[in-house]
PDB file of N, CA and C in Angstrom:
ATOM      1  N   MET X 129    -174.716 -54.029 -41.490  1.00  0.00           N
ATOM      2  CA  MET X 129    -174.490 -54.001 -42.921  1.00  0.00           C
ATOM      3  C   MET X 129    -173.778 -52.705 -43.292  1.00  0.00           C
ATOM      4  N   ALA X 130    -172.748 -52.807 -44.060  1.00  0.00           N
ATOM      5  CA  ALA X 130    -172.016 -51.636 -44.528  1.00  0.00           C
ATOM      6  C   ALA X 130    -172.719 -51.046 -45.743  1.00  0.00           C
ATOM      7  N   ILE X 131    -172.843 -49.741 -45.760  1.00  0.00           N
ATOM      8  CA  ILE X 131    -173.460 -49.056 -46.892  1.00  0.00           C
ATOM      9  C   ILE X 131    -172.387 -48.788 -47.934  1.00  0.00           C
ATOM     10  N   LYS X 132    -172.754 -49.032 -49.193  1.00  0.00           N
ATOM     11  CA  LYS X 132    -171.807 -48.804 -50.285  1.00  0.00           C
ATOM     12  C   LYS X 132    -172.514 -48.088 -51.425  1.00  0.00           C
ATOM     13  N   ARG X 133    -171.724 -47.614 -52.385  1.00  0.00           N
ATOM     14  CA  ARG X 133    -172.295 -46.918 -53.542  1.00  0.00           C
ATOM     15  C   ARG X 133    -173.312 -47.795 -54.254  1.00  0.00           C
ATOM     16  N   GLY X 134    -174.435 -47.183 -54.647  1.00  0.00           N
ATOM     17  CA  GLY X 134    -175.484 -47.899 -55.356  1.00  0.00           C
ATOM     18  C   GLY X 134    -176.558 -48.465 -54.447  1.00  0.00           C
ATOM     19  N   ASP X 135    -176.318 -48.501 -53.126  1.00  0.00           N
ATOM     20  CA  ASP X 135    -177.331 -49.008 -52.196  1.00  0.00           C
ATOM     21  C   ASP X 135    -178.528 -48.068 -52.143  1.00  0.00           C
ATOM     22  N   MET X 136    -179.705 -48.630 -51.884  1.00  0.00           N
ATOM     23  CA  MET X 136    -180.922 -47.856 -51.694  1.00  0.00           C
ATOM     24  C   MET X 136    -181.121 -47.690 -50.191  1.00  0.00           C
ATOM     25  N   VAL X 137    -181.261 -46.440 -49.750  1.00  0.00           N
ATOM     26  CA  VAL X 137    -181.314 -46.125 -48.329  1.00  0.00           C
ATOM     27  C   VAL X 137    -182.392 -45.087 -48.049  1.00  0.00           C
ATOM     28  N   ARG X 138    -182.635 -44.851 -46.775  1.00  0.00           N
ATOM     29  CA  ARG X 138    -183.438 -43.726 -46.307  1.00  0.00           C
ATOM     30  C   ARG X 138    -182.828 -43.233 -45.006  1.00  0.00           C
ATOM     31  N   ALA X 139    -183.148 -42.007 -44.631  1.00  0.00           N
ATOM     32  CA  ALA X 139    -182.607 -41.425 -43.403  1.00  0.00           C
ATOM     33  C   ALA X 139    -183.363 -41.964 -42.189  1.00  0.00           C
ATOM     34  N   VAL X 140    -182.662 -42.069 -41.076  1.00  0.00           N
ATOM     35  CA  VAL X 140    -183.247 -42.510 -39.813  1.00  0.00           C
ATOM     36  C   VAL X 140    -183.539 -41.259 -38.987  1.00  0.00           C
ATOM     37  N   ARG X 141    -184.815 -40.975 -38.776  1.00  0.00           N
ATOM     38  CA  ARG X 141    -185.228 -39.745 -38.087  1.00  0.00           C
ATOM     39  C   ARG X 141    -184.579 -39.609 -36.710  1.00  0.00           C
ATOM     40  N   GLU X 142    -184.541 -40.665 -35.932  1.00  0.00           N
ATOM     41  CA  GLU X 142    -183.997 -40.612 -34.575  1.00  0.00           C
ATOM     42  C   GLU X 142    -182.506 -40.266 -34.572  1.00  0.00           C
ATOM     43  N   GLN X 143    -181.776 -40.694 -35.605  1.00  0.00           N
ATOM     44  CA  GLN X 143    -180.350 -40.408 -35.684  1.00  0.00           C
ATOM     45  C   GLN X 143    -180.087 -38.990 -36.188  1.00  0.00           C
ATOM     46  N   LEU X 144    -180.970 -38.492 -37.032  1.00  0.00           N
ATOM     47  CA  LEU X 144    -180.746 -37.195 -37.665  1.00  0.00           C
ATOM     48  C   LEU X 144    -181.193 -36.026 -36.787  1.00  0.00           C
ATOM     49  N   GLU X 145    -182.333 -36.181 -36.099  1.00  0.00           N
ATOM     50  CA  GLU X 145    -182.814 -35.110 -35.225  1.00  0.00           C
ATOM     51  C   GLU X 145    -181.851 -34.937 -34.060  1.00  0.00           C
ATOM     52  N   ASN X 146    -181.590 -33.713 -33.698  1.00  0.00           N
ATOM     53  CA  ASN X 146    -180.678 -33.341 -32.606  1.00  0.00           C
ATOM     54  C   ASN X 146    -179.230 -33.721 -32.869  1.00  0.00           C
ATOM     55  N   SER X 147    -178.890 -34.024 -34.110  1.00  0.00           N
ATOM     56  CA  SER X 147    -177.498 -34.303 -34.455  1.00  0.00           C
ATOM     57  C   SER X 147    -176.766 -32.972 -34.661  1.00  0.00           C
ATOM     58  N   LEU X 148    -175.471 -33.032 -34.755  1.00  0.00           N
ATOM     59  CA  LEU X 148    -174.672 -31.836 -35.018  1.00  0.00           C
ATOM     60  C   LEU X 148    -175.103 -31.193 -36.327  1.00  0.00           C
ATOM     61  N   GLU X 149    -175.386 -32.015 -37.338  1.00  0.00           N
ATOM     62  CA  GLU X 149    -175.823 -31.493 -38.640  1.00  0.00           C
ATOM     63  C   GLU X 149    -177.162 -30.760 -38.525  1.00  0.00           C
ATOM     64  N   ALA X 150    -178.068 -31.264 -37.708  1.00  0.00           N
ATOM     65  CA  ALA X 150    -179.373 -30.627 -37.533  1.00  0.00           C
ATOM     66  C   ALA X 150    -179.222 -29.301 -36.799  1.00  0.00           C
ATOM     67  N   LYS X 151    -178.323 -29.246 -35.859  1.00  0.00           N
ATOM     68  CA  LYS X 151    -178.119 -28.016 -35.095  1.00  0.00           C
ATOM     69  C   LYS X 151    -177.375 -26.958 -35.908  1.00  0.00           C
ATOM     70  N   ALA X 152    -176.617 -27.377 -36.909  1.00  0.00           N
ATOM     71  CA  ALA X 152    -175.818 -26.443 -37.704  1.00  0.00           C
ATOM     72  C   ALA X 152    -176.627 -25.769 -38.806  1.00  0.00           C
ATOM     73  N   SER X 153    -177.798 -26.304 -39.116  1.00  0.00           N
ATOM     74  CA  SER X 153    -178.604 -25.718 -40.183  1.00  0.00           C
ATOM     75  C   SER X 153    -180.077 -25.841 -39.809  1.00  0.00           C
ATOM     76  N   ASP X 154    -180.923 -25.663 -40.773  1.00  0.00           N
ATOM     77  CA  ASP X 154    -182.366 -25.770 -40.556  1.00  0.00           C
ATOM     78  C   ASP X 154    -182.709 -27.194 -40.135  1.00  0.00           C
ATOM     79  N   SER X 155    -183.301 -27.352 -38.980  1.00  0.00           N
ATOM     80  CA  SER X 155    -183.603 -28.698 -38.473  1.00  0.00           C
ATOM     81  C   SER X 155    -184.924 -29.250 -39.004  1.00  0.00           C
ATOM     82  N   ARG X 156    -185.609 -28.511 -39.867  1.00  0.00           N
ATOM     83  CA  ARG X 156    -186.850 -29.008 -40.471  1.00  0.00           C
ATOM     84  C   ARG X 156    -186.491 -29.779 -41.734  1.00  0.00           C
ATOM     85  N   PHE X 157    -186.330 -31.066 -41.586  1.00  0.00           N
ATOM     86  CA  PHE X 157    -185.942 -31.904 -42.713  1.00  0.00           C
ATOM     87  C   PHE X 157    -187.175 -32.273 -43.537  1.00  0.00           C
ATOM     88  N   PRO X 158    -187.037 -32.347 -44.846  1.00  0.00           N
ATOM     89  CA  PRO X 158    -188.175 -32.739 -45.689  1.00  0.00           C
ATOM     90  C   PRO X 158    -188.549 -34.201 -45.435  1.00  0.00           C
ATOM     91  N   SER X 159    -189.822 -34.477 -45.452  1.00  0.00           N
ATOM     92  CA  SER X 159    -190.303 -35.828 -45.133  1.00  0.00           C
ATOM     93  C   SER X 159    -189.811 -36.885 -46.114  1.00  0.00           C
ATOM     94  N   TYR X 160    -189.522 -36.480 -47.353  1.00  0.00           N
ATOM     95  CA  TYR X 160    -189.131 -37.484 -48.350  1.00  0.00           C
ATOM     96  C   TYR X 160    -187.817 -38.190 -47.991  1.00  0.00           C
ATOM     97  N   ILE X 161    -186.933 -37.594 -47.212  1.00  0.00           N
ATOM     98  CA  ILE X 161    -185.681 -38.286 -46.879  1.00  0.00           C
ATOM     99  C   ILE X 161    -185.914 -39.436 -45.906  1.00  0.00           C
ATOM    100  N   PHE X 162    -187.055 -39.422 -45.209  1.00  0.00           N
ATOM    101  CA  PHE X 162    -187.399 -40.496 -44.280  1.00  0.00           C
ATOM    102  C   PHE X 162    -188.354 -41.521 -44.896  1.00  0.00           C
ATOM    103  N   GLU X 163    -189.083 -41.121 -45.942  1.00  0.00           N
ATOM    104  CA  GLU X 163    -190.165 -41.953 -46.474  1.00  0.00           C
ATOM    105  C   GLU X 163    -189.889 -42.574 -47.839  1.00  0.00           C
ATOM    106  N   THR X 164    -188.967 -42.019 -48.601  1.00  0.00           N
ATOM    107  CA  THR X 164    -188.695 -42.552 -49.935  1.00  0.00           C
ATOM    108  C   THR X 164    -187.281 -43.111 -50.007  1.00  0.00           C
ATOM    109  N   LYS X 165    -187.040 -43.901 -51.025  1.00  0.00           N
ATOM    110  CA  LYS X 165    -185.707 -44.481 -51.154  1.00  0.00           C
ATOM    111  C   LYS X 165    -184.774 -43.517 -51.868  1.00  0.00           C
ATOM    112  N   GLY X 166    -183.545 -43.519 -51.400  1.00  0.00           N
ATOM    113  CA  GLY X 166    -182.511 -42.713 -52.013  1.00  0.00           C
ATOM    114  C   GLY X 166    -181.354 -43.616 -52.410  1.00  0.00           C
ATOM    115  N   GLU X 167    -180.615 -43.200 -53.412  1.00  0.00           N
ATOM    116  CA  GLU X 167    -179.478 -43.990 -53.879  1.00  0.00           C
ATOM    117  C   GLU X 167    -178.187 -43.324 -53.440  1.00  0.00           C
ATOM    118  N   VAL X 168    -177.272 -44.122 -52.888  1.00  0.00           N
ATOM    119  CA  VAL X 168    -175.969 -43.618 -52.478  1.00  0.00           C
ATOM    120  C   VAL X 168    -175.124 -43.417 -53.740  1.00  0.00           C
ATOM    121  N   LEU X 169    -174.714 -42.167 -53.977  1.00  0.00           N
ATOM    122  CA  LEU X 169    -173.925 -41.837 -55.157  1.00  0.00           C
ATOM    123  C   LEU X 169    -172.428 -41.894 -54.886  1.00  0.00           C
ATOM    124  N   ASP X 170    -172.030 -41.519 -53.662  1.00  0.00           N
ATOM    125  CA  ASP X 170    -170.613 -41.442 -53.327  1.00  0.00           C
ATOM    126  C   ASP X 170    -170.459 -41.568 -51.823  1.00  0.00           C
ATOM    127  N   ILE X 171    -169.291 -42.007 -51.392  1.00  0.00           N
ATOM    128  CA  ILE X 171    -168.967 -42.106 -49.968  1.00  0.00           C
ATOM    129  C   ILE X 171    -167.597 -41.490 -49.755  1.00  0.00           C
ATOM    130  N   LYS X 172    -167.521 -40.603 -48.768  1.00  0.00           N
ATOM    131  CA  LYS X 172    -166.245 -39.996 -48.383  1.00  0.00           C
ATOM    132  C   LYS X 172    -166.169 -40.021 -46.869  1.00  0.00           C
ATOM    133  N   GLY X 173    -165.272 -40.839 -46.345  1.00  0.00           N
ATOM    134  CA  GLY X 173    -165.141 -40.945 -44.895  1.00  0.00           C
ATOM    135  C   GLY X 173    -166.402 -41.486 -44.264  1.00  0.00           C
ATOM    136  N   ASP X 174    -166.960 -40.725 -43.318  1.00  0.00           N
ATOM    137  CA  ASP X 174    -168.170 -41.141 -42.592  1.00  0.00           C
ATOM    138  C   ASP X 174    -169.452 -40.650 -43.252  1.00  0.00           C
ATOM    139  N   TYR X 175    -169.360 -40.046 -44.437  1.00  0.00           N
ATOM    140  CA  TYR X 175    -170.522 -39.437 -45.084  1.00  0.00           C
ATOM    141  C   TYR X 175    -170.828 -40.073 -46.429  1.00  0.00           C
ATOM    142  N   ALA X 176    -172.129 -40.092 -46.751  1.00  0.00           N
ATOM    143  CA  ALA X 176    -172.592 -40.620 -48.039  1.00  0.00           C
ATOM    144  C   ALA X 176    -173.405 -39.537 -48.743  1.00  0.00           C
ATOM    145  N   LEU X 177    -173.190 -39.397 -50.037  1.00  0.00           N
ATOM    146  CA  LEU X 177    -173.978 -38.484 -50.862  1.00  0.00           C
ATOM    147  C   LEU X 177    -175.166 -39.269 -51.400  1.00  0.00           C
ATOM    148  N   VAL X 178    -176.378 -38.790 -51.083  1.00  0.00           N
ATOM    149  CA  VAL X 178    -177.595 -39.523 -51.428  1.00  0.00           C
ATOM    150  C   VAL X 178    -178.484 -38.658 -52.315  1.00  0.00           C
ATOM    151  N   VAL X 179    -179.032 -39.268 -53.366  1.00  0.00           N
ATOM    152  CA  VAL X 179    -180.026 -38.616 -54.217  1.00  0.00           C
ATOM    153  C   VAL X 179    -181.355 -39.325 -53.944  1.00  0.00           C
ATOM    154  N   PHE X 180    -182.406 -38.532 -53.712  1.00  0.00           N
ATOM    155  CA  PHE X 180    -183.723 -39.079 -53.396  1.00  0.00           C
ATOM    156  C   PHE X 180    -184.679 -38.881 -54.548  1.00  0.00           C
ATOM    157  N   GLY X 181    -185.392 -39.949 -54.897  1.00  0.00           N
ATOM    158  CA  GLY X 181    -186.511 -39.887 -55.826  1.00  0.00           C
ATOM    159  C   GLY X 181    -186.173 -39.508 -57.252  1.00  0.00           C
ATOM    160  N   HIS X 182    -187.222 -39.356 -58.022  1.00  0.00           N
ATOM    161  CA  HIS X 182    -187.108 -39.022 -59.436  1.00  0.00           C
ATOM    162  C   HIS X 182    -187.549 -37.591 -59.708  1.00  0.00           C
ATOM    163  N   VAL X 183    -187.817 -36.845 -58.661  1.00  0.00           N
ATOM    164  CA  VAL X 183    -188.190 -35.444 -58.813  1.00  0.00           C
ATOM    165  C   VAL X 183    -186.969 -34.583 -58.533  1.00  0.00           C
ATOM    166  N   PRO X 184    -186.949 -33.365 -58.993  1.00  0.00           N
ATOM    167  CA  PRO X 184    -185.768 -32.526 -58.795  1.00  0.00           C
ATOM    168  C   PRO X 184    -185.611 -32.095 -57.341  1.00  0.00           C
ATOM    169  N   THR X 185    -184.828 -32.828 -56.614  1.00  0.00           N
ATOM    170  CA  THR X 185    -184.477 -32.493 -55.231  1.00  0.00           C
ATOM    171  C   THR X 185    -182.963 -32.476 -55.120  1.00  0.00           C
ATOM    172  N   PRO X 186    -182.438 -31.680 -54.209  1.00  0.00           N
ATOM    173  CA  PRO X 186    -180.978 -31.622 -54.100  1.00  0.00           C
ATOM    174  C   PRO X 186    -180.408 -32.905 -53.484  1.00  0.00           C
ATOM    175  N   ASN X 187    -179.222 -33.263 -53.917  1.00  0.00           N
ATOM    176  CA  ASN X 187    -178.500 -34.359 -53.280  1.00  0.00           C
ATOM    177  C   ASN X 187    -178.088 -33.895 -51.898  1.00  0.00           C
ATOM    178  N   ILE X 188    -177.924 -34.819 -50.962  1.00  0.00           N
ATOM    179  CA  ILE X 188    -177.620 -34.447 -49.586  1.00  0.00           C
ATOM    180  C   ILE X 188    -176.540 -35.368 -49.023  1.00  0.00           C
ATOM    181  N   TRP X 189    -175.601 -34.775 -48.295  1.00  0.00           N
ATOM    182  CA  TRP X 189    -174.579 -35.549 -47.593  1.00  0.00           C
ATOM    183  C   TRP X 189    -175.108 -35.867 -46.202  1.00  0.00           C
ATOM    184  N   LEU X 190    -175.143 -37.141 -45.849  1.00  0.00           N
ATOM    185  CA  LEU X 190    -175.564 -37.589 -44.524  1.00  0.00           C
ATOM    186  C   LEU X 190    -174.514 -38.536 -43.962  1.00  0.00           C
ATOM    187  N   ARG X 191    -174.379 -38.532 -42.639  1.00  0.00           N
ATOM    188  CA  ARG X 191    -173.479 -39.500 -42.015  1.00  0.00           C
ATOM    189  C   ARG X 191    -174.027 -40.900 -42.246  1.00  0.00           C
ATOM    190  N   ILE X 192    -173.138 -41.829 -42.443  1.00  0.00           N
ATOM    191  CA  ILE X 192    -173.541 -43.212 -42.731  1.00  0.00           C
ATOM    192  C   ILE X 192    -174.393 -43.791 -41.607  1.00  0.00           C
ATOM    193  N   ASP X 193    -174.109 -43.414 -40.354  1.00  0.00           N
ATOM    194  CA  ASP X 193    -174.917 -43.957 -39.246  1.00  0.00           C
ATOM    195  C   ASP X 193    -176.312 -43.338 -39.187  1.00  0.00           C
ATOM    196  N   GLN X 194    -176.603 -42.340 -40.018  1.00  0.00           N
ATOM    197  CA  GLN X 194    -177.930 -41.728 -40.095  1.00  0.00           C
ATOM    198  C   GLN X 194    -178.764 -42.355 -41.210  1.00  0.00           C
ATOM    199  N   LEU X 195    -178.242 -43.408 -41.837  1.00  0.00           N
ATOM    200  CA  LEU X 195    -178.925 -44.067 -42.950  1.00  0.00           C
ATOM    201  C   LEU X 195    -179.215 -45.522 -42.615  1.00  0.00           C
ATOM    202  N   GLU X 196    -180.270 -46.050 -43.243  1.00  0.00           N
ATOM    203  CA  GLU X 196    -180.567 -47.473 -43.147  1.00  0.00           C
ATOM    204  C   GLU X 196    -180.996 -47.965 -44.525  1.00  0.00           C
ATOM    205  N   SER X 197    -180.852 -49.252 -44.738  1.00  0.00           N
ATOM    206  CA  SER X 197    -181.290 -49.835 -46.012  1.00  0.00           C
ATOM    207  C   SER X 197    -182.781 -49.640 -46.180  1.00  0.00           C
ATOM    208  N   PHE X 198    -183.190 -49.343 -47.404  1.00  0.00           N
ATOM    209  CA  PHE X 198    -184.613 -49.180 -47.715  1.00  0.00           C
ATOM    210  C   PHE X 198    -185.190 -50.539 -48.035  1.00  0.00           C
ATOM    211  N   LYS X 199    -186.227 -50.916 -47.336  1.00  0.00           N
ATOM    212  CA  LYS X 199    -186.847 -52.238 -47.526  1.00  0.00           C
ATOM    213  C   LYS X 199    -188.157 -52.102 -48.237  1.00  0.00           C
TER     214      LYS X 199
END
């Protein structure tokens, strides 16, 4: 399934851990990106901008292959 703007997604822990993005910054990811639904706000190339939850958390750019549909 192709991810598009407006889709509800969550991060895939196995894809995100040990990725280039994890090695380039703090690899301690907040649990909410794996456990709660996020909405895709924008897509540029291989990356999607995702906003998680209704609490004030920063939006995050993740590779599309690091996301899955939230069920």
